[in-house]
CSV table of N, CA and C in Angstrom, one decimal:
chain,number,residue,atom,x,y,z
C,108,MET,N,1.0,-1.1,0.1
C,108,MET,CA,0.5,0.1,-0.1
C,108,MET,C,0.5,1.0,0.3
C,109,SER,N,0.3,2.1,-0.1
C,109,SER,CA,1.3,3.9,-1.1
C,109,SER,C,0.6,4.3,0.2
C,110,ASN,N,0.6,4.4,0.9
C,110,ASN,CA,-0.9,5.5,1.7
C,110,ASN,C,-0.3,6.8,1.7
C,111,GLN,N,-0.5,7.0,0.1
C,111,GLN,CA,-0.7,7.9,-0.9
C,111,GLN,C,-1.9,8.8,0.0
C,112,GLU,N,-1.9,10.1,0.6
C,112,GLU,CA,-2.3,11.4,0.8
C,112,GLU,C,-3.6,12.0,-0.3
C,113,PRO,N,-4.3,12.0,0.2
C,113,PRO,CA,-5.9,12.6,-1.3
C,113,PRO,C,-4.4,13.7,-1.7
C,114,PRO,N,-5.2,14.3,-2.6
C,114,PRO,CA,-4.9,15.8,-3.2
C,114,PRO,C,-5.5,16.6,-2.2
C,115,GLU,N,-4.6,17.9,-2.1
C,115,GLU,CA,-4.4,19.1,-1.4
C,115,GLU,C,-5.8,20.4,-2.2
C,116,SER,N,-6.7,20.3,-1.7
C,116,SER,CA,-7.8,21.1,-2.7
C,116,SER,C,-8.9,21.3,-1.7
C,117,GLU,N,-9.6,22.1,-1.9
C,117,GLU,CA,-10.5,22.7,-1.0
C,117,GLU,C,-11.6,21.1,-0.1
C,118,ALA,N,-11.9,21.7,0.7
C,118,ALA,CA,-12.6,20.5,1.9
C,118,ALA,C,-13.8,20.4,1.2
C,119,CYS,N,-14.2,20.8,0.4
C,119,CYS,CA,-16.0,21.0,0.5
C,119,CYS,C,-16.7,20.0,-0.1
C,120,CYS,N,-15.7,19.5,-0.9
C,120,CYS,CA,-16.4,18.0,-1.5
C,120,CYS,C,-15.8,16.1,-1.1
C,121,THR,N,-16.5,15.2,-1.4
C,121,THR,CA,-15.9,14.2,-0.5
C,121,THR,C,-14.6,13.9,-2.0
C,122,PRO,N,-13.2,13.8,-2.6
C,122,PRO,CA,-12.4,13.1,-3.6
C,122,PRO,C,-13.6,12.5,-4.9
C,123,LEU,N,-15.1,12.2,-4.2
C,123,LEU,CA,-14.6,10.5,-5.3
C,123,LEU,C,-15.9,12.1,-6.3
C,124,VAL,N,-16.8,12.6,-5.0
C,124,VAL,CA,-17.7,14.1,-6.2
C,124,VAL,C,-16.4,15.1,-6.4
C,125,ARG,N,-15.6,15.6,-6.3
C,125,ARG,CA,-14.4,16.2,-6.8
C,125,ARG,C,-13.6,16.6,-7.5
C,126,GLU,N,-13.0,15.3,-7.8
C,126,GLU,CA,-11.8,15.1,-8.9
C,126,GLU,C,-11.6,13.9,-9.0
C,127,PRO,N,-11.3,13.4,-10.0
C,127,PRO,CA,-11.1,11.4,-9.9
C,127,PRO,C,-10.0,11.4,-8.9
C,128,LEU,N,-9.7,9.9,-8.6
C,128,LEU,CA,-9.4,9.4,-7.9
C,128,LEU,C,-7.7,8.7,-8.9
C,129,THR,N,-6.4,8.8,-8.6
C,129,THR,CA,-5.7,8.6,-9.4
C,129,THR,C,-5.6,7.5,-9.2
C,130,GLU,N,-4.7,6.1,-9.8
C,130,GLU,CA,-4.9,5.0,-10.3
C,130,GLU,C,-4.5,5.0,-8.9
C,131,ASP,N,-3.6,5.0,-8.1
C,131,ASP,CA,-3.0,4.2,-7.6
C,131,ASP,C,-3.9,4.4,-6.3
C,132,TRP,N,-3.8,5.8,-5.9
C,132,TRP,CA,-4.4,5.6,-5.0
C,132,TRP,C,-6.1,5.2,-4.7
C,133,ALA,N,-6.9,4.7,-6.0
C,133,ALA,CA,-8.3,4.1,-5.5
C,133,ALA,C,-8.1,2.7,-6.2
C,134,GLY,N,-6.0,2.7,-6.0
C,134,GLY,CA,-5.8,0.7,-5.5
C,134,GLY,C,-5.6,0.2,-4.6
C,135,ASP,N,-4.9,1.4,-3.5
C,135,ASP,CA,-4.9,1.7,-2.3
C,135,ASP,C,-7.1,1.3,-1.7
C,136,LEU,N,-7.0,1.9,-1.3
C,136,LEU,CA,-8.6,2.0,-1.2
C,136,LEU,C,-9.6,0.6,-2.0
C,137,SER,N,-9.6,0.4,-2.7
C,137,SER,CA,-9.5,-1.1,-3.2
C,137,SER,C,-9.3,-2.3,-2.4
C,138,ARG,N,-8.5,-1.6,-2.0
C,138,ARG,CA,-7.8,-3.4,-1.4
C,138,ARG,C,-8.9,-3.6,0.1
C,139,MET,N,-8.4,-1.3,0.6
C,139,MET,CA,-9.3,-1.9,2.2
C,139,MET,C,-10.4,-2.4,1.7
C,140,PHE,N,-11.4,-1.5,0.7
C,140,PHE,CA,-12.7,-1.8,1.4
C,140,PHE,C,-13.2,-2.9,0.8
C,141,LYS,N,-12.1,-4.2,-0.3
C,141,LYS,CA,-12.9,-4.9,-0.4
C,141,LYS,C,-12.1,-6.2,0.9
C,142,ALA,N,-11.0,-5.5,1.6
C,142,ALA,CA,-10.8,-6.3,2.4
C,142,ALA,C,-12.0,-6.0,3.7
C,143,LEU,N,-12.5,-5.3,4.1
C,143,LEU,CA,-13.5,-4.9,5.1
C,143,LEU,C,-15.3,-5.1,4.0
C,144,GLY,N,-14.5,-5.6,2.9
C,144,GLY,CA,-16.6,-6.7,3.0
C,144,GLY,C,-16.9,-8.0,3.4
C,145,ASP,N,-16.0,-8.3,3.8
C,145,ASP,CA,-16.4,-9.3,4.5
C,145,ASP,C,-16.8,-9.6,6.1
C,146,PRO,N,-17.7,-9.3,6.6
C,146,PRO,CA,-18.7,-9.4,7.8
C,146,PRO,C,-17.4,-9.7,8.4
C,147,VAL,N,-17.0,-10.7,8.6
C,147,VAL,CA,-15.6,-11.3,9.9
C,147,VAL,C,-15.1,-10.1,9.7
C,148,ARG,N,-14.0,-9.6,8.5
C,148,ARG,CA,-13.0,-8.8,9.1
C,148,ARG,C,-13.4,-7.6,9.7
C,149,LEU,N,-14.4,-7.3,8.8
C,149,LEU,CA,-15.2,-6.1,8.9
C,149,LEU,C,-15.4,-5.9,11.3
C,150,ARG,N,-15.4,-7.5,11.3
C,150,ARG,CA,-15.7,-7.3,13.0
C,150,ARG,C,-14.2,-7.2,13.4
C,151,LEU,N,-13.4,-7.9,12.8
C,151,LEU,CA,-12.5,-8.0,13.5
C,151,LEU,C,-12.0,-6.6,13.6
C,152,LEU,N,-11.9,-6.1,13.1
C,152,LEU,CA,-11.6,-4.5,13.3
C,152,LEU,C,-11.8,-4.1,14.2
C,153,SER,N,-13.7,-4.1,14.2
C,153,SER,CA,-13.4,-3.4,15.0
C,153,SER,C,-13.8,-4.0,16.3
C,154,LEU,N,-13.3,-5.2,16.2
C,154,LEU,CA,-12.8,-6.0,17.8
C,154,LEU,C,-11.1,-5.1,18.5
C,155,VAL,N,-10.4,-5.2,17.4
C,155,VAL,CA,-8.7,-4.7,17.4
C,155,VAL,C,-9.5,-3.1,18.2
C,156,ALA,N,-10.0,-2.5,17.1
C,156,ALA,CA,-9.9,-0.9,17.4
C,156,ALA,C,-10.4,-0.7,18.2
C,157,SER,N,-11.7,-1.0,18.8
C,157,SER,CA,-12.2,-0.3,20.5
C,157,SER,C,-11.5,-1.5,21.6
C,158,HIS,N,-10.9,-2.3,21.4
C,158,HIS,CA,-10.0,-2.8,22.6
C,158,HIS,C,-10.1,-2.2,23.5
C,159,GLU,N,-10.2,-2.2,24.6
C,159,GLU,CA,-8.9,-1.4,25.9
C,159,GLU,C,-7.4,-1.1,25.2
C,160,GLY,N,-6.7,0.0,25.0
C,160,GLY,CA,-5.5,-0.3,24.6
C,160,GLY,C,-5.6,0.2,23.5
C,161,GLY,N,-6.1,0.2,22.8
C,161,GLY,CA,-6.3,0.0,21.4
C,161,GLY,C,-5.5,-1.3,20.6
C,162,GLU,N,-5.3,-2.1,21.2
C,162,GLU,CA,-4.2,-3.4,20.1
C,162,GLU,C,-4.9,-4.0,21.5
C,163,ALA,N,-4.9,-5.3,20.7
C,163,ALA,CA,-5.5,-7.0,21.0
C,163,ALA,C,-5.0,-7.8,20.0
C,164,CYS,N,-4.9,-9.0,21.9
C,164,CYS,CA,-3.9,-10.2,21.3
C,164,CYS,C,-5.4,-10.8,20.5
C,165,VAL,N,-4.7,-12.3,19.3
C,165,VAL,CA,-5.4,-13.0,19.1
C,165,VAL,C,-6.3,-13.1,20.0
C,166,CYS,N,-5.8,-14.1,21.4
C,166,CYS,CA,-6.4,-14.4,22.3
C,166,CYS,C,-7.3,-13.2,22.7
C,167,ASP,N,-7.6,-12.8,22.5
C,167,ASP,CA,-8.8,-11.7,22.9
C,167,ASP,C,-9.8,-11.7,22.5
C,168,ILE,N,-9.6,-11.9,21.2
C,168,ILE,CA,-10.6,-12.4,20.0
C,168,ILE,C,-11.3,-13.0,19.6
C,169,SER,N,-10.3,-14.1,19.7
C,169,SER,CA,-11.1,-15.1,19.0
C,169,SER,C,-11.8,-16.3,19.6
C,170,ASP,N,-12.1,-15.5,20.6
C,170,ASP,CA,-13.9,-16.5,21.4
C,170,ASP,C,-14.8,-15.7,20.6
C,171,SER,N,-14.6,-14.7,20.6
C,171,SER,CA,-15.9,-13.3,19.3
C,171,SER,C,-16.4,-14.4,18.6
C,172,PHE,N,-15.5,-15.6,17.9
C,172,PHE,CA,-16.0,-16.1,16.7
C,172,PHE,C,-15.9,-17.3,17.1
C,173,ASP,N,-17.0,-17.8,16.5
C,173,ASP,CA,-17.3,-19.1,15.7
C,173,ASP,C,-16.3,-19.9,14.9
C,174,LEU,N,-15.4,-19.6,14.8
C,174,LEU,CA,-14.4,-19.6,13.9
C,174,LEU,C,-12.5,-21.1,14.1
C,175,SER,N,-12.3,-21.0,13.6
C,175,SER,CA,-10.9,-21.6,14.0
C,175,SER,C,-9.5,-20.8,14.0
C,176,GLN,N,-8.6,-21.2,15.2
C,176,GLN,CA,-7.6,-19.9,15.1
C,176,GLN,C,-7.3,-19.6,13.6
C,177,PRO,N,-6.8,-20.7,13.0
C,177,PRO,CA,-6.1,-20.9,11.3
C,177,PRO,C,-6.8,-19.2,10.4
C,178,THR,N,-8.3,-20.0,10.0
C,178,THR,CA,-9.3,-19.1,10.1
C,178,THR,C,-8.9,-17.1,10.0
C,179,ILE,N,-9.2,-17.2,11.9
C,179,ILE,CA,-9.0,-15.8,12.5
C,179,ILE,C,-7.4,-15.5,12.3
C,180,SER,N,-7.3,-16.3,12.1
C,180,SER,CA,-5.5,-16.1,11.4
C,180,SER,C,-5.5,-14.8,10.3
C,181,HIS,N,-6.1,-16.0,9.0
C,181,HIS,CA,-6.3,-16.1,7.4
C,181,HIS,C,-7.1,-14.6,7.7
C,182,HIS,N,-7.8,-13.4,8.3
C,182,HIS,CA,-8.8,-12.7,8.3
C,182,HIS,C,-7.8,-11.4,8.1
C,183,LEU,N,-7.1,-12.1,9.8
C,183,LEU,CA,-6.3,-10.1,9.9
C,183,LEU,C,-4.8,-10.3,9.1
C,184,LYS,N,-4.9,-11.5,8.3
C,184,LYS,CA,-3.4,-11.1,7.5
C,184,LYS,C,-4.0,-10.4,6.5
C,185,VAL,N,-5.0,-10.9,6.1
C,185,VAL,CA,-5.4,-9.9,5.1
C,185,VAL,C,-6.1,-8.4,5.9
C,186,LEU,N,-6.6,-8.0,6.7
C,186,LEU,CA,-7.0,-6.8,7.5
C,186,LEU,C,-5.0,-6.0,6.6
C,187,ARG,N,-4.2,-7.0,7.3
C,187,ARG,CA,-2.2,-6.2,7.5
C,187,ARG,C,-2.2,-5.8,6.4
C,188,GLN,N,-2.2,-7.2,4.7
C,188,GLN,CA,-2.3,-6.7,4.1
C,188,GLN,C,-3.2,-5.6,2.9
C,189,ALA,N,-4.1,-5.8,3.4
C,189,ALA,CA,-4.1,-4.0,3.0
C,189,ALA,C,-4.2,-3.0,3.4
C,190,GLY,N,-3.6,-2.7,4.3
C,190,GLY,CA,-2.9,-2.5,5.1
C,190,GLY,C,-3.8,-1.0,6.3
C,191,LEU,N,-4.6,-1.8,6.8
C,191,LEU,CA,-5.4,-1.4,7.7
C,191,LEU,C,-5.2,-2.3,9.2
C,192,LEU,N,-4.7,-3.1,9.5
C,192,LEU,CA,-3.6,-2.8,10.5
C,192,LEU,C,-2.1,-4.0,10.8
C,193,ASP,N,-1.8,-3.5,11.9
C,193,ASP,CA,-0.5,-3.9,12.0
C,193,ASP,C,-0.2,-4.7,13.1
C,194,CYS,N,1.2,-5.0,13.3
C,194,CYS,CA,1.3,-6.7,14.4
C,194,CYS,C,2.3,-6.7,15.0
C,195,GLU,N,2.4,-6.9,16.6
C,195,GLU,CA,4.0,-7.7,16.5
C,195,GLU,C,4.3,-8.3,17.3
C,196,ARG,N,4.7,-9.5,17.5
C,196,ARG,CA,4.5,-10.8,18.2
C,196,ARG,C,5.3,-10.5,19.6
C,197,ARG,N,5.0,-11.1,20.7
C,197,ARG,CA,5.3,-11.0,21.8
C,197,ARG,C,4.8,-12.2,22.5
C,198,GLY,N,6.3,-13.1,22.6
C,198,GLY,CA,6.2,-14.2,23.1
C,198,GLY,C,5.3,-15.3,21.7
C,199,THR,N,4.4,-15.7,22.5
C,199,THR,CA,4.3,-16.6,21.3
C,199,THR,C,2.2,-16.4,21.0
C,200,TRP,N,2.5,-15.1,21.2
C,200,TRP,CA,1.3,-14.0,20.3
C,200,TRP,C,1.0,-13.0,20.2
C,201,VAL,N,0.8,-12.6,19.0
C,201,VAL,CA,0.1,-11.7,18.1
C,201,VAL,C,-0.2,-10.9,18.8
C,202,TYR,N,0.2,-9.2,18.8
C,202,TYR,CA,-0.9,-8.7,18.7
C,202,TYR,C,-1.4,-7.9,17.9
C,203,TYR,N,-2.5,-6.9,17.9
C,203,TYR,CA,-2.6,-6.3,16.3
C,203,TYR,C,-3.4,-5.5,17.0
C,204,TRP,N,-2.9,-4.5,15.5
C,204,TRP,CA,-3.6,-2.8,16.0
C,204,TRP,C,-3.8,-1.6,14.6
C,205,VAL,N,-4.8,-1.5,15.3
C,205,VAL,CA,-5.5,-0.6,13.7
C,205,VAL,C,-4.3,0.8,13.2
C,206,ILE,N,-4.9,0.7,11.7
C,206,ILE,CA,-3.2,2.1,11.7
C,206,ILE,C,-4.8,2.9,10.9
C,207,PRO,N,-4.6,3.8,11.6
C,207,PRO,CA,-4.8,5.8,11.8
C,207,PRO,C,-5.7,6.4,10.7
C,208,ALA,N,-4.6,6.3,10.1
C,208,ALA,CA,-3.6,6.8,8.9
C,208,ALA,C,-5.1,6.1,7.5
C,209,ALA,N,-4.4,4.8,7.4
C,209,ALA,CA,-5.6,4.3,6.5
C,209,ALA,C,-7.3,4.4,6.9
C,210,LEU,N,-7.9,3.7,8.0
C,210,LEU,CA,-9.0,4.5,8.6
C,210,LEU,C,-9.6,6.5,8.2
C,211,GLN,N,-8.6,7.0,8.2
C,211,GLN,CA,-8.8,8.7,7.7
C,211,GLN,C,-8.8,8.2,6.7
C,212,GLN,N,-7.6,7.6,5.6
C,212,GLN,CA,-8.8,7.4,4.3
C,212,GLN,C,-9.7,7.5,3.7
C,213,LEU,N,-10.1,5.9,4.2
C,213,LEU,CA,-11.3,5.8,3.3
C,213,LEU,C,-12.7,6.7,4.8
C,214,SER,N,-12.7,6.8,5.8
C,214,SER,CA,-13.6,8.0,6.2
C,214,SER,C,-12.9,9.2,4.9
C,215,ALA,N,-12.3,9.9,4.6
C,215,ALA,CA,-12.1,11.2,4.3
C,215,ALA,C,-12.8,10.5,2.7
C,216,VAL,N,-12.7,9.9,1.7
C,216,VAL,CA,-12.7,9.3,0.7
C,216,VAL,C,-14.3,9.4,0.6
C,217,LEU,N,-14.7,9.0,1.9
C,217,LEU,CA,-16.7,9.4,1.6
C,217,LEU,C,-17.2,10.8,2.4
C,218,LEU,N,-16.0,11.1,3.0
C,218,LEU,CA,-17.5,11.8,3.4
C,218,LEU,C,-17.6,13.3,2.8
C,219,VAL,N,-19.1,13.5,2.9
C,219,VAL,CA,-20.0,14.5,2.7
C,219,VAL,C,-20.2,15.9,3.3
C,220,GLU,N,-19.8,17.2,3.7
C,220,GLU,CA,-20.9,17.7,4.5
C,220,GLU,C,-21.8,17.8,3.9
C,221,ILE,N,-22.7,17.9,5.1
C,221,ILE,CA,-24.3,18.0,5.3
C,221,ILE,C,-24.4,19.2,5.0
C,222,THR,N,-25.1,19.9,4.2
C,222,THR,CA,-25.9,21.7,3.8
C,222,THR,C,-27.2,21.6,3.9
C,223,SER,N,-27.8,22.5,3.6
C,223,SER,CA,-28.6,22.5,3.0
C,223,SER,C,-28.7,22.1,1.5
C,224,VAL,N,-27.3,22.8,0.6
C,224,VAL,CA,-27.7,22.3,-0.7
C,224,VAL,C,-27.2,20.8,-0.6
C,225,SER,N,-27.6,20.4,-2.0
C,225,SER,CA,-27.8,19.0,-2.5
C,225,SER,C,-26.4,18.5,-2.4
C,226,VAL,N,-25.8,17.2,-2.7
C,226,VAL,CA,-24.8,17.0,-2.9
C,226,VAL,C,-24.7,16.8,-4.5
C,227,ALA,N,-25.9,16.7,-5.1
C,227,ALA,CA,-25.7,17.0,-7.0
C,227,ALA,C,-25.6,18.7,-7.3
C,228,ASP,N,-26.4,19.6,-6.3
C,228,ASP,CA,-26.0,20.7,-6.6
C,228,ASP,C,-25.2,21.0,-6.0
C,229,ALA,N,-23.7,20.5,-5.0
C,229,ALA,CA,-22.2,21.2,-5.0
C,229,ALA,C,-21.4,20.4,-6.1
C,230,CYS,N,-21.7,19.1,-6.2
C,230,CYS,CA,-21.1,18.9,-7.5
C,230,CYS,C,-21.3,19.7,-8.8
C,231,ALA,N,-22.4,19.8,-9.1
C,231,ALA,CA,-22.6,20.7,-10.3
C,231,ALA,C,-22.1,22.0,-10.4
C,232,GLU,N,-21.7,23.1,-8.8
C,232,GLU,CA,-20.8,24.2,-8.5
C,232,GLU,C,-19.4,24.0,-9.0
C,233,VAL,N,-18.6,22.4,-8.5
C,233,VAL,CA,-17.7,22.2,-8.6
C,233,VAL,C,-17.4,22.4,-10.3
C,234,THR,N,-18.0,21.2,-10.4
C,234,THR,CA,-17.6,21.2,-12.0
C,234,THR,C,-17.2,22.1,-12.9
C,235,ALA,N,-18.0,23.7,-12.3
C,235,ALA,CA,-18.7,24.4,-13.4
C,235,ALA,C,-17.4,25.6,-13.3
């Protein structure tokens, strides 16, 4: 993942309606959204993010699922490869935490400020 920052410009509209995404940024976002498209991975991310101290050991979250340890490890690996989680081995356990910049990218690309003007009207103004 390139961790490419969104282009700097006016913050009135989400990048999706302000201008086309670059190929690299679209690829990065696509990998992250694809990883989150699985309910187990979405729950895993939520469990890790909401765990006390902002990090969780596999042993802390395994009981939340009716899945085998290898299956949970696979899902965590997919989240790591997508750039959403990072981890560190401590003894026999691996601890995971969310990468805040990755969540910021996901939220920034979808953020639409709510105003009295419709999104279609705002986009028409930006492109005019």
